[in-house]
XYZ file of C-alpha atoms in Angstrom:
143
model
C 0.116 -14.468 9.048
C 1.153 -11.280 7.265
C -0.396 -9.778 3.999
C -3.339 -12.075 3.023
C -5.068 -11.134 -0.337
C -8.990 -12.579 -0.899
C -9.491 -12.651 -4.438
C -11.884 -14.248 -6.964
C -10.395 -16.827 -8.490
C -9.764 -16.961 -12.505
C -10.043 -19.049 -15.155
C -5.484 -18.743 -15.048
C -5.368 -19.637 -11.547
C -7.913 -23.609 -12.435
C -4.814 -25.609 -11.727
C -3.682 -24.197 -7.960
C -7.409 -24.041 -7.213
C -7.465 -27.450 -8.475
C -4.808 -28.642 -6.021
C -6.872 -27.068 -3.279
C -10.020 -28.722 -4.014
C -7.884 -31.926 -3.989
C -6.326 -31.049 -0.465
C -10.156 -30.509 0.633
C -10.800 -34.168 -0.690
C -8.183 -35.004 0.533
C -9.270 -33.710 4.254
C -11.733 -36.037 4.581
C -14.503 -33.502 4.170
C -15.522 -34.211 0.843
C -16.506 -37.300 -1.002
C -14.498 -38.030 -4.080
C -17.704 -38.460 -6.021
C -18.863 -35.308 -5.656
C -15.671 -33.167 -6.249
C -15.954 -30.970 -9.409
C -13.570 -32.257 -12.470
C -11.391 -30.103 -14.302
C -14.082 -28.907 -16.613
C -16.633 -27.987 -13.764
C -14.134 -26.456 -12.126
C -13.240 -24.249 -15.249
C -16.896 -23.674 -15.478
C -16.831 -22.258 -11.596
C -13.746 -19.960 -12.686
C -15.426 -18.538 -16.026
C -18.445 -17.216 -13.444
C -20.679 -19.769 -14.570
C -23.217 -20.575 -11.313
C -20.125 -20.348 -8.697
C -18.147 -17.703 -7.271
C -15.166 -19.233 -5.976
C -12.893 -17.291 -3.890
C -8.868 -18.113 -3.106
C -6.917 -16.439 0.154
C -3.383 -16.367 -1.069
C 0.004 -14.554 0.597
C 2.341 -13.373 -1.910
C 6.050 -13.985 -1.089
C 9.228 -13.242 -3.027
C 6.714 -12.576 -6.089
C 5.284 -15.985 -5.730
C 1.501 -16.432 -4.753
C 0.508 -19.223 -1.733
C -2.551 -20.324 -2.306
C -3.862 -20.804 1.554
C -7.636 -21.424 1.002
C -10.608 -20.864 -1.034
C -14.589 -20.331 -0.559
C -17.188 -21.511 -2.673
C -20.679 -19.863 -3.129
C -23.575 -20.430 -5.434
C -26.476 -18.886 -6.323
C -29.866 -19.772 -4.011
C -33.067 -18.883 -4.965
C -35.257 -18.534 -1.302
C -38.569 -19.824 -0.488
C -39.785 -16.280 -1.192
C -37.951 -16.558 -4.762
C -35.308 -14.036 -3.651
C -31.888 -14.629 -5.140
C -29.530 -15.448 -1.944
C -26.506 -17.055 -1.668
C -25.195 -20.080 -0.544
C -21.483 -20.768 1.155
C -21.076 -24.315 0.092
C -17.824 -24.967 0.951
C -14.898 -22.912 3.043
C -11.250 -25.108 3.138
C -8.262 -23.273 4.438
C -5.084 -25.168 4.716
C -4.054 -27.064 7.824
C -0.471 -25.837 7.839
C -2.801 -22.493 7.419
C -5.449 -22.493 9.761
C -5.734 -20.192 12.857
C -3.717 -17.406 11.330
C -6.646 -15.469 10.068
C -6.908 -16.766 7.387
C -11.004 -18.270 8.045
C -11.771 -14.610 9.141
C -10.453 -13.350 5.309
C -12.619 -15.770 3.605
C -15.448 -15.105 5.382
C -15.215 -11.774 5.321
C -15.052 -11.347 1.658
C -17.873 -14.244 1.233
C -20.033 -11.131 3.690
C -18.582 -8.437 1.754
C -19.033 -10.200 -2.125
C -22.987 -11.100 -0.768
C -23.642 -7.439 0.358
C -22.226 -6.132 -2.841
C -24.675 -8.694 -4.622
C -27.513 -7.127 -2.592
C -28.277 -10.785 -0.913
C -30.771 -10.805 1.717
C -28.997 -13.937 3.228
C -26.163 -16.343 3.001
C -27.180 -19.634 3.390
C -23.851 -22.075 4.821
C -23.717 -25.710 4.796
C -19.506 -25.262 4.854
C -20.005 -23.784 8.803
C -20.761 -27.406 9.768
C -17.515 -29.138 8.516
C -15.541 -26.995 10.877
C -16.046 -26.029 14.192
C -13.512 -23.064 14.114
C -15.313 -21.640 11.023
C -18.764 -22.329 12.515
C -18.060 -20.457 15.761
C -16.743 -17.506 13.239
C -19.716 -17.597 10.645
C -21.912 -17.403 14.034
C -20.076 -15.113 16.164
C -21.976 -11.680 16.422
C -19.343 -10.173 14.320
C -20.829 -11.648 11.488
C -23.862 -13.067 12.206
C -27.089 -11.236 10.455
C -24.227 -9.209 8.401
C -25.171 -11.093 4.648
């Protein structure tokens, strides 16, 4: 896949991230009880606890919005802020075009900048693809 842009997401883009929580739900992964409504999911966008992340391709001056990650704060045992990759939902019609290794990427790149002494992931279990990724020695240790 050519050209994919990892971005956070903002409060003008709630309604495409929106249809990608849905497509998560949707998946199977994710109960229906616990997906964020519309005015959590604002709340997520303004900054507000959550850092939510979006992979998109632009084409013909039109965004396609392929995936997104979701990380919140963690405090540690030691009371050190970390952070935690809670969830990490790429497409199907997406998946296995590099699009995993963006996400993740920025996720390790946004927790460096945050000066996190580890990233904490309960989303590499719901996929073995991204699990074998978040583990390989390319990232691994890297938060």
């Amino acid at each position: 896949m050519d050209t994919i842009v990892v971005k956070r997401a903002s409060l003008k883009e709630v309604d495409y991230v929106n249809d990608l929580f849905d497509q998560y739900r949707i998946s199977g992964r994710r109960c229906t009880a616990t997906l964020p409504g519309r005015d959590d999911l604002e709340e997520m966008l303004e900054g507000r606890g959550y850092i939510v992340l979006v992979a998109v391709k632009p084409y013909r001056g039109v965004l396609h919005y392929l995936g997104y990650a979701q990380l919140s704060p963690v405090v540690s045992a030691s009371g050190e802020k970390d952070w935690g990759l809670g969830e990490l939902f790429v497409l199907p019609e997406a998946q296995h075009n590099g699009v995993e290794k963006a996400l993740l990427a920025a996720v390790m790149n946004y927790t460096k900048r945050k000066d996190a002494l580890e990233l904490l992931s309960e989303a590499a279990s719901h996929s073995d693809a991204i699990k074998e990724l978040y583990e390989s020695k390319e990232y691994a240790g890297n938060a």
